[in-house]
CSV table of C-alpha atoms in Angstrom, one decimal:
chain,number,residue,atom,x,y,z
A,1,MET,CA,-80.3,-1.6,-2.8
A,2,GLY,CA,-79.4,2.7,-2.4
A,3,LEU,CA,-80.8,5.9,-3.2
A,4,PHE,CA,-78.8,8.0,-5.9
A,5,ALA,CA,-79.2,10.8,-7.7
A,6,LEU,CA,-77.2,12.3,-11.0
A,7,ARG,CA,-77.5,14.7,-13.3
A,8,GLY,CA,-77.8,15.0,-17.4
A,9,ALA,CA,-78.0,17.9,-19.6
A,10,THR,CA,-77.7,18.6,-24.0
A,11,THR,CA,-78.5,21.0,-25.7
A,12,VAL,CA,-81.4,21.4,-28.8
A,13,GLU,CA,-80.2,22.6,-31.8
A,14,ARG,CA,-83.8,24.8,-32.5
A,15,ASN,CA,-86.9,26.0,-30.1
A,16,ASP,CA,-89.8,23.3,-31.9
A,17,SER,CA,-91.5,20.4,-30.6
A,18,GLU,CA,-89.5,17.6,-32.6
A,19,ALA,CA,-86.4,19.3,-31.4
A,20,ILE,CA,-86.6,19.3,-27.7
A,21,VAL,CA,-88.0,16.0,-28.2
A,22,GLY,CA,-85.8,14.3,-30.0
A,23,ALA,CA,-83.0,15.6,-28.1
A,24,THR,CA,-84.2,14.9,-24.6
A,25,THR,CA,-84.8,11.2,-25.8
A,26,ALA,CA,-80.8,11.0,-26.6
A,27,LEU,CA,-80.1,12.1,-22.8
A,28,MET,CA,-82.5,10.1,-21.7
A,29,LYS,CA,-81.3,6.7,-23.5
A,30,THR,CA,-77.9,7.7,-22.5
A,31,ILE,CA,-78.5,8.0,-19.0
A,32,MET,CA,-80.2,5.0,-19.0
A,33,GLU,CA,-77.9,2.5,-21.1
A,34,ARG,CA,-74.8,3.8,-19.0
A,35,ASN,CA,-75.9,3.0,-15.9
A,36,GLU,CA,-77.8,0.1,-16.6
A,37,LEU,CA,-81.4,1.5,-15.5
A,38,ARG,CA,-84.6,0.5,-16.1
A,39,PRO,CA,-87.4,3.0,-15.6
A,40,GLU,CA,-89.0,1.2,-12.8
A,41,GLN,CA,-85.6,1.3,-10.9
A,42,VAL,CA,-86.6,5.7,-11.4
A,43,ILE,CA,-88.4,7.6,-8.3
A,44,SER,CA,-88.3,10.7,-10.3
A,45,CYS,CA,-86.8,13.0,-12.9
A,46,VAL,CA,-86.3,16.7,-12.7
A,47,PHE,CA,-86.1,18.6,-15.7
A,48,THR,CA,-85.6,22.0,-17.1
A,49,ALA,CA,-84.7,24.3,-20.0
A,50,THR,CA,-83.6,27.8,-20.5
A,51,ARG,CA,-86.3,30.2,-21.4
A,52,ASP,CA,-85.5,29.9,-25.2
A,53,LEU,CA,-87.0,26.2,-24.8
A,54,ASP,CA,-90.5,26.2,-25.0
A,55,ALA,CA,-92.3,25.1,-27.5
A,56,GLU,CA,-92.6,21.2,-25.7
A,57,PHE,CA,-92.6,19.6,-22.7
A,58,PRO,CA,-89.1,17.6,-22.1
A,59,ALA,CA,-91.4,15.2,-20.0
A,60,VAL,CA,-93.3,14.4,-23.7
A,61,ALA,CA,-90.0,12.2,-24.3
A,62,ALA,CA,-89.5,10.5,-20.6
A,63,ARG,CA,-93.0,9.2,-20.9
A,64,ALA,CA,-92.6,8.0,-24.7
A,65,ALA,CA,-89.4,5.7,-23.4
A,66,GLY,CA,-91.6,4.1,-20.7
A,67,PHE,CA,-91.4,6.3,-17.7
A,68,GLU,CA,-95.5,6.3,-17.6
A,69,SER,CA,-95.4,5.6,-13.8
A,70,VAL,CA,-92.7,8.1,-12.9
A,71,PRO,CA,-93.3,11.5,-10.7
A,72,LEU,CA,-92.5,14.2,-13.5
A,73,LEU,CA,-91.6,17.7,-13.4
A,74,CYS,CA,-90.3,20.4,-16.0
A,75,ALA,CA,-89.2,23.9,-14.4
A,76,GLN,CA,-87.5,26.9,-16.2
A,77,GLU,CA,-84.1,27.3,-15.5
A,78,ILE,CA,-82.6,30.4,-13.8
A,79,PRO,CA,-82.1,33.0,-16.5
A,80,VAL,CA,-79.0,34.1,-15.5
A,81,PRO,CA,-77.0,36.8,-18.2
A,82,GLY,CA,-74.1,34.6,-20.0
A,83,SER,CA,-75.1,31.5,-20.0
A,84,MET,CA,-75.7,28.5,-22.3
A,85,GLU,CA,-78.7,28.4,-24.4
A,86,ARG,CA,-81.2,25.7,-25.9
A,87,VAL,CA,-80.6,23.7,-22.6
A,88,ILE,CA,-82.2,21.1,-20.7
A,89,ARG,CA,-81.0,19.7,-17.7
A,90,VAL,CA,-82.5,16.7,-15.6
A,91,LEU,CA,-82.1,15.2,-12.5
A,92,ILE,CA,-82.7,11.7,-11.6
A,93,HIS,CA,-83.3,10.1,-8.2
A,94,TYR,CA,-83.1,6.2,-8.3
A,95,ARG,CA,-82.9,2.8,-6.5
A,96,ALA,CA,-79.4,0.9,-7.3
A,97,ASP,CA,-77.6,-1.8,-5.8
A,98,ASP,CA,-75.4,-0.5,-3.2
A,99,GLY,CA,-72.3,-0.3,-4.9
A,100,HIS,CA,-73.4,1.3,-7.6
A,101,SER,CA,-71.8,4.6,-8.8
A,102,PRO,CA,-74.0,7.3,-10.7
A,103,GLU,CA,-72.4,8.4,-14.6
A,104,HIS,CA,-73.8,11.7,-15.4
A,105,VAL,CA,-74.1,12.7,-18.9
A,106,TYR,CA,-73.5,15.6,-21.0
A,107,LEU,CA,-74.9,15.5,-24.2
A,108,GLY,CA,-74.2,18.4,-27.4
A,109,ASP,CA,-72.7,21.5,-26.1
A,110,ALA,CA,-73.8,20.9,-22.5
A,111,ARG,CA,-70.2,19.0,-22.3
A,112,ALA,CA,-68.8,22.8,-21.5
A,113,LEU,CA,-70.9,22.8,-18.7
A,114,ARG,CA,-69.1,20.1,-16.8
A,115,ALA,CA,-66.0,19.3,-18.3
A,116,ASP,CA,-64.3,18.6,-15.0
A,117,LEU,CA,-66.6,15.4,-15.2
A,118,HIS,CA,-64.9,13.6,-18.0
A,119,ALA,CA,-66.6,10.4,-17.0
A,120,ALA,CA,-70.0,12.3,-17.8
A,121,GLN,CA,-69.0,13.1,-21.5
């Protein structure tokens, strides 16, 4: 088994708990499906949110999706002028077979953040 890391991001329609949890749930589900992962393989997740998203922690969605035993951390993204708004990002560290190739996932308007990663779309 090897140690891997992958990135993902999504956008949120509005700053409320339901929207943040819904977008984070969809992101985590897509990441887990595309990478054929189970929560027990995950070592840790670091979530960031842009400063316009403060109605809920993205980790709430991860815990509800089976990550109760995984260390989760939420932080605020650096507010760079002109950067995309209403974005949740995640960095996931996990174990998988040595031949595994991480598939990064960018959903919604966040696809524009990494248009260079065709596999992430």
